[in-house]
Amino acid sequence: MTVRHLGLAVSLLLLPGLPAHGQAPDNRASAPYVFLGTVTAPPSAGTSPDAGRLVVVDEILLQRGTFENQTGRQVEVLGVPPRLQAKAQYVFYTEPVRFGQRIVVRLVDVGESTGVAAASQGANAKQQVADAFVRREIGERAALAELVISGTVSSVRQLARTATRDTEHDPDFRVALVKVERVLKGKPAGGEVEFVFAASRDVQWFQAPKFRIGDRGVLFLQRPAREATELGVSQQLLTLLHPSDYRPQAQLPVVEAALKAVGQ
Amino acid sequence: MIVRNAAGRIAAIALGVAVADGISAPRAWAQTVRVVNMIPTTLGNETNQDSEPDLTIDPNNADIIIATAFTPNPSGVLTHAPVYVSLDGGATWALNNIVPSGNGMTGDITVTCSGNNVLYAGILRGGAGLDMRILRGSPCTSGTAMIQLVGRTQEDQPYARSLTPPTGAQANNDVLFVGHNDFNNSPRTASMEQSLNAATAPAPAGLGVVRLERRAPFGQDGPPIRPAMHPDGTVYAVYTQRTASAGNVRTGNIVVVRDNDFGQGPNAYSDLVDPGDATAGLRVVTGVNWIFDLGSVFGQERLGDRASIAVDPNNSQTVYVAWVDRAGLPGNTASVHVRRSTDGGANWSADVLTVNSALSPQLAVNAAGDVACLYQQLTGAGAGQRWQTHFRQSADDGSNWSDLVLANHPANTPAMTFLPYLGDYVGLSAVGDDFYGVFSASNVPDLANFPQGVTYQRGANFTTHTLRDASNNPVAASIDPFFFTVLAPRPQIQIPGGVDFGDRCVATAPGTGVLNVCNTGQANLIVDGVASSDPVFAVSTPSGGFPVTISPDFCFPFQVKFTPTSPGPKSATLTVSSNDPDVPSVQVTASAAVGQATAVTLVADTGTFGELCPNPAKFRDLPLTINNSGSCPLTITAISSSSAEFEIAQVLGFPLSVGPGDSIAVPIRFHPTSEGAKSAKLTISSNDPAAPSKVVTVTGSAPPSYVCEPPVFASIDTAIGPTWGTGRTGKYTFNGSGHVLAPFGPGKAFGVQAQGEYMYYPGRQEGQLDSALLYRHGPLQYGVSGSFKTANLRSEASAGALSHATLSLDLFLTDVRFGIFGSKGLRETDVVTLSETIGAVTPLGQPVIATEQLVHTVDQLGGALQFELIPNAWLDANLAYLHRYAPGASDTVGGAIRLSALVFTNVALTAQFDLNESFVGPNAVGTFTFGVTLGRWSRPSDYANPINPLGTLIPRVRYERFERIR
């Protein structure tokens, strides 16, 4: 079973620089790379206007994806507003866009750094940022889902398809039957729900969650998209193909909290 | 033989090996191979399975390379997937997240960078099955997300390639071809999405689908549909045509289609017809079968259709095709086959290369016509199986092949994460004579796995064979993309130095230097030309003309001719154009320090010879000094004078040479032959480039003859004639006189006039001597004179002696002389008779009464005139007011008028009328005389003389007689 790692508990502690009500702005919550950084000297004359500002990463508050720890290193930040002072510290909400000898990130938002570096505050800040990101992510997936349930897979069978292709990218659709334990969104027809997942190990499908009997977790189930129906999935079936649409059972509280926070 | 450099990164390889299929390679290869792990430094901790790579090279800059692989967005963002970008020819790489995605990755992805610097991609959108997107972005290295031109589901393996023809109907257009397997058109799924001008138009940018399959395959065609284009418009495509399917075995044909004009028109891709069934699309081979198995059945890799095609850039009719099949071997395996056609695909060779247990052949043909094939071969058995990535190259149409093993690593580790393990294809492209490629392989840093050496950007310990992150933590091995170049044996130009001509002189014979151009490379260096930025440094075309071919380890001495035309430091850039691929243009400097001869002339007295009277025996010499102030010898070839009156020393023999800093003195002789101002231009012909004909002006003057030979007037006059007047002392008169005038002093402007006269009358005789000092100043002549007269009146007891002084002023005009004069007696009186008588006795005594007869000078104030009547005849006249002292006598006038006519040279006849010419009596007296003048006295024809005294009228001492009693 492939799942995404979620190691942070939801916390609504305030992050300095965030709104007082504890809700991170959506754009900040979409930033996969958040760090406390110190702005270096302004770019020298002649530097391309497209060039970013170099910022030393002092402390990483959130890092999704897999790349080298940049703590203590310089990253190039695109879109830094001129008001940022050299040698001053800020919270940078960013999305990495280029990985080379140095990482280039696009600035999503920037906040003041007051108090973030303090040890206790730093931990809270990291938690806040991680929670906001997860909350947004869960909210986005839940919005696309017809059903969000927790349950246990009780059976798995091959999907009978009429439309097959002789292609390396065959999804090898399977149908899992899950016994519903808790409904977080939607109204399942009964206590058991079937959904289609891709068992293929092809590059197009290997990230799609795979299920075996006994697997338990939180499921975000959607009606099949066009590509799925063209590959033989009936519109009557629900699908779980996106890697973010499955979360281990241990993350049920996180999901619940996130759904509550986003009003679903 | 493998030779590594110190860094172990670049290997120069001389190959003479036997290739795997037993064909020997007689040709020695000396390629330069570089293999680079493409994972950048900042992703040193990644463990992704970066398989199925592709690459494209900017047609305008081979340093810019874009590559792809199944690499997830390292940021964790799922909306975009990365491409690899290198700006330095593949030495280093970065990932740009620009490809729209649904899961942070892509499915199949291929890219092509066009001649218009537009990047096109054909992808299966990540996480969405068979969702094909054709994308566009610009420039090729852009960090901005690509935009979608076409999106369609039920598609597989979009394979994008572009061409920007330099000429022809599609010149400078981005002609885009995307081969794809379109299940929307089953069973004829082999299709081509193409546009003749995709660079800038809005979506779909002219893209439209063309069906390649004309037969009825079994169910569908295979996934690989590969285009290959030639700039002349020839477009090929190869695909696998299914004819049967059983289990995991597929049976079918390898089909090549061709269109001769970029795939345009309703019958596109029908230019190659199979004679077997008269259907477009020639079946290169039929009835082959291959394994189509989606399990990791072959060294953790899956098996399926593979095909590749490449066209010779020099000849669109030469085309190679490659595919894999099972070749009758048992089990899950595959063999690579390569065949060749030289007639546009109509006929095909047998296999020119067959490699068993191999996958993913990728073909390319370089500018030299060499074909290369990159493939991955599974070797060994069981746990000892290894994946080897081979680069094969043939320079003889596939008869012989080199074999470079770029990677060789265990096939069972790292473990497969997804399929394909290494990829359904690899990337290979020709860049000139070179090949650039990309493949995926285990990233375990073990040089044993990379026989050609390898360079890692990410942390790697080649001793412990472990990957390390930035914190030196071990990182698990995975599949990484590797970029490689196989650079053709190439020439390497080396020019030891420029050409220094040293010190040279202007206008001397051209100097010749040698520009050695050497070839330190391994292939012939072809020098196309050597251009000079300054024509004074001219590179001589070799006898054999250009281009010049220089063998490895040889130099060619190009002759450089330097023709100095002006002084000063000179330099030019010599640009050597050659086929050195790294430095096709080398610039060196040709230099010289050019001096020159500089003639400086000096003439004493600024070239003014002053005045010199024409005289054959007289001349004046001044030295003309010619100094050479330049730095080169001055060669004087001639000195000429524009005037014969300024003569150059005849003894000179030309050319004369004057060393730098030296001088010579050439005497110039002024020898006037006539009067007047003189000048001449002395022309010094030399090698002084600034003044090859230097002109020196000299001047002088020859005074007029009256300066050089001032006139000395001397004449003797004599005349005789009657007298008239009641007070006359005789009836006739006779006189004779002599005159002399000699100039002297500066400019001969002064003169002394001396004259004497004797006058005879029967009753008296007079003699007078005069001397005058004259000064001529322009038209004026000033005179002061003194006269002494002795008058002997016969009636008196003795002669009287008188004298007076005269001041005169003459004005000389062109034809006339005016003069005024005034005389005053100096010795005014003299007693000529004294008679004494005893007077009557007076108280005081008896007086003696003296009765004296006196002669007394008469003061004069008068004017004179001389002018020419007719040629050789002139008139002199004077008239004076006479102030008398005789008691009771009134002042009167005196004068004379004389006509002179030159009858012979220095002989003139005169006729003169005088009034009171000397003795002033109670009544007017005068003479009328005729005479002759012998000699030369000034006359109107002399008035052109503006310098010299011309004589003046010195009035006779006039006198009177009266009695005085004392």
mmCIF file of C-alpha atoms in Angstrom, chain A residues 4 30 32-33 63-70 73 95-103 133 137 164-170 201-207 226-227 230-231 241-244, chain B residues 40-45 70 74-78 94-97 102-103 105 107-108 124-130 153-154 156-157 183 220 223 242 250 292 294 302 416 418-419 424 469-470:
data_model
loop_
_atom_site.group_PDB
_atom_site.id
_atom_site.type_symbol
_atom_site.label_atom_id
_atom_site.label_comp_id
_atom_site.label_asym_id
_atom_site.label_seq_id
_atom_site.Cartn_x
_atom_site.Cartn_y
_atom_site.Cartn_z
ATOM 1 C CA ARG A 4 1.659 9.668 1.708
ATOM 2 C CA SER A 30 -0.711 26.088 -0.636
ATOM 3 C CA PRO A 32 4.853 23.463 0.060
ATOM 4 C CA TYR A 33 8.066 25.027 1.243
ATOM 5 C CA GLN A 63 9.139 21.045 3.334
ATOM 6 C CA ARG A 64 7.117 18.822 1.095
ATOM 7 C CA GLY A 65 8.779 16.783 -1.555
ATOM 8 C CA THR A 66 12.258 15.402 -1.539
ATOM 9 C CA PHE A 67 15.237 17.618 -1.855
ATOM 10 C CA GLU A 68 18.283 18.435 0.166
ATOM 11 C CA ASN A 69 17.936 20.240 3.460
ATOM 12 C CA GLN A 70 18.748 23.821 2.651
ATOM 13 C CA ARG A 73 22.131 27.591 2.515
ATOM 14 C CA GLU A 95 6.964 26.856 -4.047
ATOM 15 C CA PRO A 96 10.248 25.509 -5.403
ATOM 16 C CA VAL A 97 10.343 25.840 -9.134
ATOM 17 C CA ARG A 98 13.901 25.001 -10.030
ATOM 18 C CA PHE A 99 16.456 22.622 -8.638
ATOM 19 C CA GLY A 100 20.008 22.950 -9.722
ATOM 20 C CA GLN A 101 23.146 23.933 -7.946
ATOM 21 C CA ARG A 102 20.785 26.070 -5.953
ATOM 22 C CA ILE A 103 17.076 25.918 -5.384
ATOM 23 C CA PHE A 133 -1.053 22.705 4.424
ATOM 24 C CA GLU A 137 -4.914 19.512 0.903
ATOM 25 C CA THR A 164 -9.207 -2.667 -23.232
ATOM 26 C CA ARG A 165 -6.063 -1.424 -24.844
ATOM 27 C CA ASP A 166 -2.830 -3.168 -25.477
ATOM 28 C CA THR A 167 -0.822 -0.494 -23.770
ATOM 29 C CA GLU A 168 1.897 -0.334 -21.176
ATOM 30 C CA HIS A 169 -0.261 2.115 -19.342
ATOM 31 C CA ASP A 170 -3.119 -0.230 -18.685
ATOM 32 C CA ARG A 201 2.720 -0.667 -11.547
ATOM 33 C CA ASP A 202 3.030 1.404 -14.682
ATOM 34 C CA VAL A 203 4.426 4.861 -14.287
ATOM 35 C CA GLN A 204 1.005 6.370 -14.835
ATOM 36 C CA TRP A 205 -0.548 4.398 -12.029
ATOM 37 C CA PHE A 206 2.076 3.396 -9.561
ATOM 38 C CA GLN A 207 1.288 6.330 -7.336
ATOM 39 C CA ARG A 226 -13.340 10.726 -18.336
ATOM 40 C CA GLU A 227 -10.066 8.892 -18.657
ATOM 41 C CA GLU A 230 -12.752 5.472 -21.384
ATOM 42 C CA LEU A 231 -10.726 2.748 -19.838
ATOM 43 C CA LEU A 241 -6.971 6.849 -8.074
ATOM 44 C CA HIS A 242 -5.291 9.924 -6.714
ATOM 45 C CA PRO A 243 -2.420 9.354 -4.312
ATOM 46 C CA SER A 244 -3.895 11.888 -1.875
ATOM 47 C CA PRO B 40 21.588 18.091 -9.496
ATOM 48 C CA THR B 41 23.266 18.829 -6.237
ATOM 49 C CA THR B 42 20.174 19.981 -4.476
ATOM 50 C CA LEU B 43 18.480 16.652 -5.101
ATOM 51 C CA GLY B 44 21.270 14.595 -3.603
ATOM 52 C CA ASN B 45 18.850 12.774 -1.370
ATOM 53 C CA PHE B 70 9.985 9.957 -15.088
ATOM 54 C CA PRO B 74 10.914 17.439 -6.076
ATOM 55 C CA SER B 75 8.874 20.126 -4.371
ATOM 56 C CA GLY B 76 6.003 17.774 -3.747
ATOM 57 C CA VAL B 77 3.738 19.975 -5.834
ATOM 58 C CA LEU B 78 1.519 17.804 -7.983
ATOM 59 C CA ALA B 94 18.786 21.684 -13.180
ATOM 60 C CA LEU B 95 15.117 20.769 -12.964
ATOM 61 C CA ASN B 96 12.483 23.216 -14.098
ATOM 62 C CA ASN B 97 8.928 22.452 -13.031
ATOM 63 C CA GLY B 102 -1.886 15.667 -12.248
ATOM 64 C CA ASN B 103 0.484 13.926 -9.917
ATOM 65 C CA MET B 105 5.054 13.526 -12.769
ATOM 66 C CA GLY B 107 3.628 9.586 -18.066
ATOM 67 C CA ASP B 108 5.394 9.260 -21.375
ATOM 68 C CA LEU B 124 0.792 11.591 -21.150
ATOM 69 C CA ARG B 125 -0.443 13.710 -18.318
ATOM 70 C CA GLY B 126 0.774 12.381 -15.043
ATOM 71 C CA GLY B 127 -1.746 10.302 -13.146
ATOM 72 C CA ALA B 128 -4.277 10.309 -15.947
ATOM 73 C CA GLY B 129 -3.725 7.186 -17.983
ATOM 74 C CA LEU B 130 -3.806 7.802 -21.712
ATOM 75 C CA THR B 153 -7.459 11.000 -24.196
ATOM 76 C CA GLN B 154 -7.084 7.450 -25.427
ATOM 77 C CA ASP B 156 -0.294 6.606 -26.057
ATOM 78 C CA GLN B 157 3.387 7.389 -26.425
ATOM 79 C CA PHE B 183 -6.915 4.440 -29.695
ATOM 80 C CA GLN B 220 -4.298 -1.858 -33.009
ATOM 81 C CA PRO B 223 2.795 2.124 -29.092
ATOM 82 C CA ARG B 242 0.088 -5.858 -35.116
ATOM 83 C CA ARG B 250 2.602 -10.127 -30.451
ATOM 84 C CA PHE B 292 4.429 -7.607 -24.819
ATOM 85 C CA LEU B 294 3.799 -5.575 -18.506
ATOM 86 C CA ARG B 302 8.891 -4.942 -19.042
ATOM 87 C CA MET B 416 11.937 -1.490 -9.449
ATOM 88 C CA PHE B 418 7.321 1.168 -11.240
ATOM 89 C CA LEU B 419 7.476 0.164 -14.839
ATOM 90 C CA ASP B 424 10.612 2.075 -23.023
ATOM 91 C CA ASP B 469 23.214 13.650 0.802
ATOM 92 C CA ALA B 470 24.339 17.109 1.742
#
